[in-house]
Tab-separated table of C-alpha atoms and ligand atoms in Angstrom:
chain	number	residue	atom	x	y	z
A	1	MET	CA	106.117	119.349	74.711
A	2	ALA	CA	106.033	116.009	72.488
A	3	ASN	CA	108.620	113.306	72.616
A	4	ALA	CA	110.771	112.771	69.889
A	5	LYS	CA	109.888	110.346	67.907
A	6	GLN	CA	111.941	107.248	66.343
A	7	ALA	CA	111.681	106.991	62.539
A	8	GLY	CA	111.589	103.423	61.200
A	9	ARG	CA	109.331	100.816	60.563
A	10	LEU	CA	107.539	98.986	63.910
A	11	VAL	CA	107.195	95.191	64.304
A	12	ILE	CA	104.373	93.754	66.251
A	13	LEU	CA	104.469	90.149	67.094
A	14	GLY	CA	101.478	88.344	68.473
A	15	THR	CA	102.192	85.330	70.656
A	16	GLY	CA	97.821	85.139	72.124
A	17	GLY	CA	97.600	85.537	75.867
A	18	THR	CA	94.183	87.666	77.199
A	19	ILE	CA	95.219	90.462	75.241
A	20	ALA	CA	93.949	87.773	71.979
A	21	GLY	CA	90.997	86.226	74.225
A	22	ARG	CA	87.711	85.676	73.559
A	23	ALA	CA	84.650	84.695	75.785
A	24	ARG	CA	81.659	83.784	74.778
A	25	GLN	CA	79.627	86.654	76.164
A	26	ALA	CA	80.944	90.032	76.367
A	27	GLY	CA	80.218	90.701	79.956
A	28	ASP	CA	82.508	87.709	81.022
A	29	ASN	CA	86.074	88.779	82.133
A	30	VAL	CA	87.089	85.536	83.694
A	31	GLY	CA	85.690	82.815	81.840
A	32	TYR	CA	87.447	82.928	78.198
A	33	VAL	CA	89.816	81.107	76.038
A	34	ALA	CA	93.063	83.295	75.845
A	35	GLY	CA	95.351	82.936	72.740
A	36	GLN	CA	92.063	83.509	69.853
A	37	VAL	CA	92.280	86.321	67.878
A	38	SER	CA	95.066	87.098	65.881
A	39	VAL	CA	97.598	90.203	65.991
A	40	ALA	CA	96.671	91.820	62.671
A	41	GLU	CA	92.975	91.954	64.082
A	42	LEU	CA	94.444	93.352	67.680
A	43	VAL	CA	95.875	96.106	65.479
A	44	SER	CA	92.931	96.771	63.082
A	45	ALA	CA	91.057	97.501	66.285
A	46	VAL	CA	93.218	100.319	67.233
A	47	PRO	CA	92.426	103.203	65.134
A	48	ALA	CA	95.177	105.283	66.156
A	49	LEU	CA	97.605	102.527	64.563
A	50	ALA	CA	96.369	102.843	61.196
A	51	ASN	CA	98.896	105.518	60.068
A	52	VAL	CA	101.480	103.918	61.890
A	53	ARG	CA	104.017	102.205	59.578
A	54	LEU	CA	104.317	98.790	60.786
A	55	ASP	CA	104.142	95.110	59.709
A	56	VAL	CA	102.525	92.433	62.001
A	57	GLU	CA	103.583	89.134	62.648
A	58	GLN	CA	102.200	85.991	64.521
A	59	ILE	CA	105.070	84.120	66.593
A	60	ALA	CA	102.399	81.946	68.666
A	61	GLN	CA	98.548	81.623	69.916
A	62	ILE	CA	98.942	80.330	73.449
A	63	ASP	CA	97.799	80.840	77.200
A	64	SER	CA	100.938	82.489	78.042
A	65	LYS	CA	101.148	79.770	81.383
A	66	ASP	CA	101.850	77.535	78.699
A	67	MET	CA	104.992	79.183	77.777
A	68	GLY	CA	108.541	77.494	77.100
A	69	LEU	CA	111.302	76.971	75.250
A	70	ALA	CA	110.095	76.380	71.967
A	71	VAL	CA	107.838	79.586	71.700
A	72	TRP	CA	110.827	81.490	73.407
A	73	GLN	CA	112.756	80.315	70.833
A	74	ALA	CA	110.491	81.834	67.842
A	75	LEU	CA	110.080	85.009	69.860
A	76	VAL	CA	113.496	85.775	70.878
A	77	GLY	CA	114.760	84.452	67.189
A	78	ARG	CA	112.255	86.829	65.438
A	79	VAL	CA	113.112	89.655	67.417
A	80	ALA	CA	116.961	89.425	67.167
A	81	ALA	CA	116.392	88.891	63.082
A	82	HIS	CA	114.133	92.281	63.095
A	83	LEU	CA	116.412	94.555	65.810
A	84	GLN	CA	119.280	93.714	62.834
A	85	ASP	CA	117.434	95.282	60.545
A	86	PRO	CA	118.328	98.515	60.207
A	87	SER	CA	114.531	99.989	58.506
A	88	VAL	CA	112.817	98.224	61.843
A	89	SER	CA	113.416	101.161	64.804
A	90	ALA	CA	111.621	98.863	67.893
A	91	VAL	CA	109.654	95.824	68.137
A	92	VAL	CA	106.293	95.419	70.286
A	93	VAL	CA	104.894	92.113	71.258
A	94	THR	CA	101.492	91.288	72.341
A	95	HIS	CA	101.817	88.263	75.380
A	96	GLY	CA	99.426	87.214	78.391
A	97	THR	CA	100.254	88.432	81.323
A	98	ASP	CA	100.957	85.279	83.279
A	99	THR	CA	104.859	85.012	82.525
A	100	LEU	CA	105.226	87.966	81.007
A	101	GLU	CA	107.685	88.776	83.285
A	102	GLU	CA	109.646	85.709	82.888
A	103	THR	CA	109.416	86.935	79.162
A	104	ALA	CA	110.805	90.054	78.977
A	105	PHE	CA	113.749	88.859	81.397
A	106	VAL	CA	114.895	85.753	78.682
A	107	LEU	CA	114.612	88.882	75.881
A	108	GLN	CA	116.342	90.946	77.764
A	109	ARG	CA	119.186	88.903	78.802
A	110	LEU	CA	119.820	87.309	75.776
A	111	LEU	CA	119.665	90.536	73.658
A	112	GLN	CA	120.202	93.596	75.622
A	113	PRO	CA	118.838	95.755	73.099
A	114	VAL	CA	119.715	99.243	72.244
A	115	LYS	CA	116.212	99.674	70.714
A	116	PRO	CA	113.198	99.608	71.998
A	117	VAL	CA	111.418	96.051	72.563
A	118	VAL	CA	108.226	96.650	74.001
A	119	LEU	CA	105.784	94.063	75.776
A	120	THR	CA	102.355	94.596	76.257
A	121	CYS	CA	99.165	92.795	77.497
A	122	ALA	CA	95.734	92.599	78.609
A	123	MET	CA	93.578	91.571	81.851
A	124	ARG	CA	90.261	91.706	79.741
A	125	PRO	CA	89.573	89.618	76.739
A	126	ALA	CA	89.269	91.126	73.114
A	127	SER	CA	85.622	90.248	73.929
A	128	ALA	CA	85.055	92.503	77.188
A	129	LEU	CA	82.381	95.403	77.256
A	130	VAL	CA	85.667	97.646	77.931
A	131	PRO	CA	88.584	95.729	77.007
A	132	ASP	CA	91.959	97.170	78.136
A	133	GLY	CA	94.009	95.677	75.151
A	134	PRO	CA	93.630	98.274	72.617
A	135	GLN	CA	94.555	101.313	75.194
A	136	ASN	CA	97.522	99.013	76.282
A	137	LEU	CA	98.787	98.391	72.444
A	138	SER	CA	98.416	102.072	71.726
A	139	ASP	CA	100.415	103.364	74.709
A	140	ALA	CA	103.183	99.985	74.212
A	141	VAL	CA	103.412	101.715	70.409
A	142	ALA	CA	103.977	105.342	71.777
A	143	VAL	CA	106.903	103.655	74.060
A	144	ALA	CA	108.262	101.945	71.080
A	145	GLN	CA	108.260	105.126	69.003
A	146	SER	CA	110.029	107.193	71.446
A	147	ALA	CA	113.466	107.999	71.494
A	148	SER	CA	114.462	108.085	74.538
A	149	ALA	CA	113.232	104.328	75.285
A	150	GLY	CA	115.195	101.166	74.747
A	151	GLY	CA	115.680	97.548	75.669
A	152	VAL	CA	112.931	95.361	77.183
A	153	VAL	CA	110.150	97.021	78.938
A	154	VAL	CA	106.755	96.420	79.667
A	155	VAL	CA	103.403	98.146	78.872
A	156	CYS	CA	100.276	98.064	81.152
A	157	ALA	CA	97.741	100.166	82.459
A	158	GLY	CA	99.542	103.599	81.484
A	159	GLN	CA	102.698	102.121	82.772
A	160	VAL	CA	106.237	101.300	81.704
A	161	HIS	CA	108.268	98.816	83.460
A	162	GLY	CA	111.644	97.305	83.051
A	163	ALA	CA	112.267	94.053	82.386
A	164	ARG	CA	114.187	93.140	85.522
A	165	ASP	CA	111.866	94.521	87.810
A	166	VAL	CA	108.604	93.964	86.714
A	167	THR	CA	105.812	91.438	88.211
A	168	LYS	CA	102.463	90.769	88.139
A	169	VAL	CA	101.107	91.246	91.506
A	170	HIS	CA	97.280	91.199	91.082
A	171	THR	CA	95.238	88.311	89.407
A	172	TYR	CA	92.034	90.676	88.592
A	173	ARG	CA	93.105	94.351	88.418
A	174	LEU	CA	93.951	96.072	85.213
A	175	ASP	CA	96.977	97.700	86.615
A	176	ALA	CA	98.568	94.064	87.265
A	177	PHE	CA	102.017	95.092	87.469
A	178	ASP	CA	104.568	96.302	89.847
A	179	SER	CA	108.267	97.370	89.571
A	180	GLY	CA	108.677	96.937	93.388
A	181	ASP	CA	111.192	99.138	95.247
A	182	ALA	CA	112.320	100.134	91.906
A	183	GLY	CA	109.187	101.614	91.191
A	184	PRO	CA	108.136	102.303	87.040
A	185	LEU	CA	110.444	103.720	84.521
A	186	ALA	CA	107.594	106.149	82.782
A	187	CYS	CA	104.003	106.507	82.471
A	188	VAL	CA	102.232	106.916	79.153
A	189	GLU	CA	99.714	109.877	78.894
A	190	GLU	CA	97.586	110.349	75.940
A	191	GLY	CA	100.586	108.753	73.833
A	192	GLU	CA	102.878	110.336	75.179
A	193	MET	CA	105.823	108.622	77.344
A	194	ARG	CA	107.021	110.930	80.593
A	195	SER	CA	109.892	109.428	82.126
A	196	PHE	CA	110.149	109.023	85.920
A	197	ARG	CA	113.571	107.915	86.169
A	198	PRO	CA	117.116	107.492	84.519
A	199	TRP	CA	116.444	104.474	81.887
A	200	PRO	CA	118.551	101.529	82.789
A	201	SER	CA	121.352	101.281	80.399
A	202	SER	CA	122.106	98.556	77.732
A	203	PRO	CA	125.481	97.605	76.767
A	204	PRO	CA	126.195	99.359	73.133
A	205	GLY	CA	125.140	97.872	70.055
A	206	ASP	CA	126.129	94.004	69.936
A	207	ALA	CA	127.844	93.540	73.287
A	208	HIS	CA	124.912	90.647	74.167
A	209	ASP	CA	126.466	87.212	74.297
A	210	THR	CA	126.393	86.052	70.937
A	211	GLU	CA	127.771	82.535	71.965
A	212	LEU	CA	125.029	82.273	74.715
A	213	LEU	CA	122.157	83.468	72.709
A	214	ALA	CA	123.414	80.503	69.303
A	215	ARG	CA	123.231	77.947	72.150
A	216	PHE	CA	119.279	79.244	73.532
A	217	LEU	CA	118.287	78.898	69.946
A	218	ALA	CA	119.693	75.401	69.864
A	219	ALA	CA	118.962	73.875	73.177
A	220	ASP	CA	116.416	71.149	73.058
A	221	ALA	CA	115.751	72.453	76.483
A	222	LEU	CA	117.302	74.459	79.185
A	223	PRO	CA	119.645	73.435	82.038
A	224	ARG	CA	117.206	71.996	85.053
A	225	VAL	CA	116.618	74.135	87.400
A	226	GLU	CA	113.792	74.019	89.870
A	227	LEU	CA	112.083	76.114	92.131
A	228	VAL	CA	111.123	75.415	95.452
A	229	THR	CA	109.567	77.506	98.631
A	230	SER	CA	110.464	77.366	101.913
A	231	HIS	CA	107.554	77.248	104.472
A	232	ALA	CA	106.579	76.422	107.825
A	233	ASP	CA	106.577	72.517	108.500
A	234	THR	CA	108.610	71.451	105.413
A	235	ASP	CA	110.551	68.685	105.838
A	236	GLY	CA	113.005	68.780	102.666
A	237	SER	CA	111.148	65.644	101.274
A	238	LEU	CA	110.848	67.406	97.838
A	239	VAL	CA	114.721	68.473	97.387
A	240	ARG	CA	115.406	64.721	98.206
A	241	ALA	CA	113.091	63.140	95.461
A	242	LEU	CA	114.175	65.670	93.193
A	243	LEU	CA	117.862	64.427	93.785
A	244	MET	CA	116.577	61.157	93.878
A	245	ALA	CA	114.652	61.502	90.091
A	246	GLN	CA	118.256	62.572	88.964
A	247	ALA	CA	118.662	59.196	87.199
A	248	GLY	CA	116.116	59.544	84.327
A	249	GLY	CA	115.421	62.484	82.153
A	250	ARG	CA	117.406	65.616	82.534
A	251	PRO	CA	119.692	65.962	85.324
A	252	LEU	CA	119.155	68.449	88.109
A	253	ARG	CA	121.319	71.569	87.883
A	254	GLY	CA	119.893	73.787	90.058
A	255	ILE	CA	117.091	74.877	92.579
A	256	VAL	CA	116.269	78.187	93.343
A	257	VAL	CA	114.761	78.733	96.743
A	258	ALA	CA	112.045	80.953	97.443
A	259	GLY	CA	113.014	81.743	101.186
A	260	THR	CA	110.912	83.576	104.076
A	261	GLY	CA	111.863	86.890	104.551
A	262	ASN	CA	115.492	87.799	103.853
A	263	GLY	CA	116.337	84.748	102.213
A	264	THR	CA	116.278	82.155	105.235
A	265	VAL	CA	115.475	78.341	105.029
A	266	HIS	CA	113.907	76.408	107.106
A	267	GLN	CA	116.160	74.280	108.837
A	268	ALA	CA	115.090	70.803	107.488
A	269	LEU	CA	115.048	72.203	104.099
A	270	ALA	CA	118.604	73.682	104.203
A	271	GLU	CA	120.271	70.340	105.331
A	272	ALA	CA	118.334	68.698	101.830
A	273	LEU	CA	119.836	71.697	99.999
A	274	ASP	CA	123.348	71.069	101.877
A	275	ALA	CA	123.053	67.185	100.320
A	276	ALA	CA	122.061	68.909	96.894
A	277	GLN	CA	125.277	71.160	96.927
A	278	VAL	CA	127.230	68.359	97.832
A	279	GLN	CA	125.973	66.378	94.635
A	280	GLY	CA	126.664	69.280	92.361
A	281	VAL	CA	123.687	70.951	92.315
A	282	ARG	CA	123.657	75.078	92.636
A	283	VAL	CA	121.546	76.145	95.254
A	284	VAL	CA	120.222	80.282	94.750
A	285	VAL	CA	117.743	81.670	97.462
A	286	GLY	CA	115.264	84.264	96.623
A	287	THR	CA	112.905	85.763	99.207
A	288	ARG	CA	109.114	85.156	98.614
A	289	CYS	CA	108.545	88.174	100.196
A	290	ALA	CA	106.351	90.229	97.598
A	291	ARG	CA	108.533	93.243	98.174
A	292	GLY	CA	112.411	94.470	98.729
A	293	ARG	CA	115.553	91.753	98.237
A	294	VAL	CA	117.515	89.409	99.572
A	295	VAL	CA	120.348	91.791	101.528
A	296	PRO	CA	123.759	90.080	101.248
A	297	HIS	CA	125.317	89.158	104.574
A	298	PRO	CA	127.660	86.850	105.946
A	299	GLY	CA	125.096	84.524	107.971
A	300	LEU	CA	123.774	83.754	104.530
A	301	ALA	CA	123.755	80.010	103.938
A	302	PHE	CA	123.389	79.807	99.828
A	303	THR	CA	124.133	82.309	96.980
A	304	ASP	CA	121.727	85.083	96.936
A	305	SER	CA	119.329	85.850	93.666
A	306	SER	CA	120.921	89.309	93.487
A	307	GLY	CA	117.790	91.094	93.731
A	308	LEU	CA	115.822	88.661	91.250
A	309	SER	CA	112.418	87.277	91.885
A	310	PRO	CA	112.067	83.570	92.062
A	311	VAL	CA	111.010	83.027	88.668
A	312	LYS	CA	113.278	85.146	87.058
A	313	ALA	CA	116.391	83.590	89.431
A	314	ARG	CA	115.777	80.450	88.160
A	315	LEU	CA	115.883	81.288	84.480
A	316	SER	CA	118.971	83.508	85.276
A	317	LEU	CA	121.094	80.416	86.782
A	318	ALA	CA	119.354	77.868	83.571
A	319	LEU	CA	120.803	80.498	81.485
A	320	GLU	CA	124.297	80.844	82.981
A	321	LEU	CA	124.494	76.954	83.555
A	322	LEU	CA	123.434	76.747	79.623
A	323	SER	CA	126.971	79.156	78.747
A	324	GLY	CA	128.703	76.725	80.541
B	1	SIN	C1	97.955	84.630	79.997
B	1	SIN	O1	99.126	84.685	80.439
B	1	SIN	O2	98.222	84.348	78.528
B	1	SIN	C2	96.267	84.542	80.147
B	1	SIN	C3	96.290	84.909	81.361
B	1	SIN	C4	96.271	86.817	80.436
B	1	SIN	O3	97.245	86.819	79.695
B	1	SIN	O4	95.894	87.550	81.557
């Protein structure tokens, strides 16, 4: 049986990425420039979207490796405004793959939307012999129109991933995303979404933190939280350098450590992190393992990342510090 469809208008926001990339030669899937093709052109390249009631808006045109606060503010602001419009049933965002999971996390954390906010992308540029962007965009629209969808999700290579779990795991393959132990939420088959497990529940309506959203949109910079990795032969000098550099620029407020295994940290690095904590810097430990989470236990030297990957734990801590 076909999924029930959301009534209402879709909005598709473009931010750049490989999905909007162009190479000099059609056979070149790596030597291209991201963020060249407008979101309006991307939409018009998908015949299935011709009869869908939608509006497009170009928020940015960047390679997502360069994502930062200014583009996030523009994107979050526009997504929030569209979600408040009763005539809009869902928002789709085209985005580069490289920091897609961070943008998904920011949108989910700040907006906690009941309506679907569907991020999509491509691993091959729009100019490729066989681009993957048009299918991903078509699938993203199918998810956005599905009555059972909600919250921020990522659609890539026929899979639907939740914002909290999704991570880019491959440099080249078309199915570059994975949700780790949680697995994908759903798949898309010939324009129909098929759910694998209960959708993560979002708090009702406007239960998101309006004060945090206002602070985020008005911020000149996020509280400074740096990411360091624990590895063999480290000596903690990177953390000491971060502490020394506090005098100029933004003060260091937090450090997220990509720890070894179950959140363990080299003893030399741990000593430097202890010194940072004494100076009031928040320290959170995640794992550099591709799978699993830090399983909390009494011997853990630092606060664990609650199952978040190191890059998402960094954002989570920065937003927590922003909320005061
Ligand atoms: C980007 O993240 O903007 C470039 C890489 C990609 O989209 O695959």
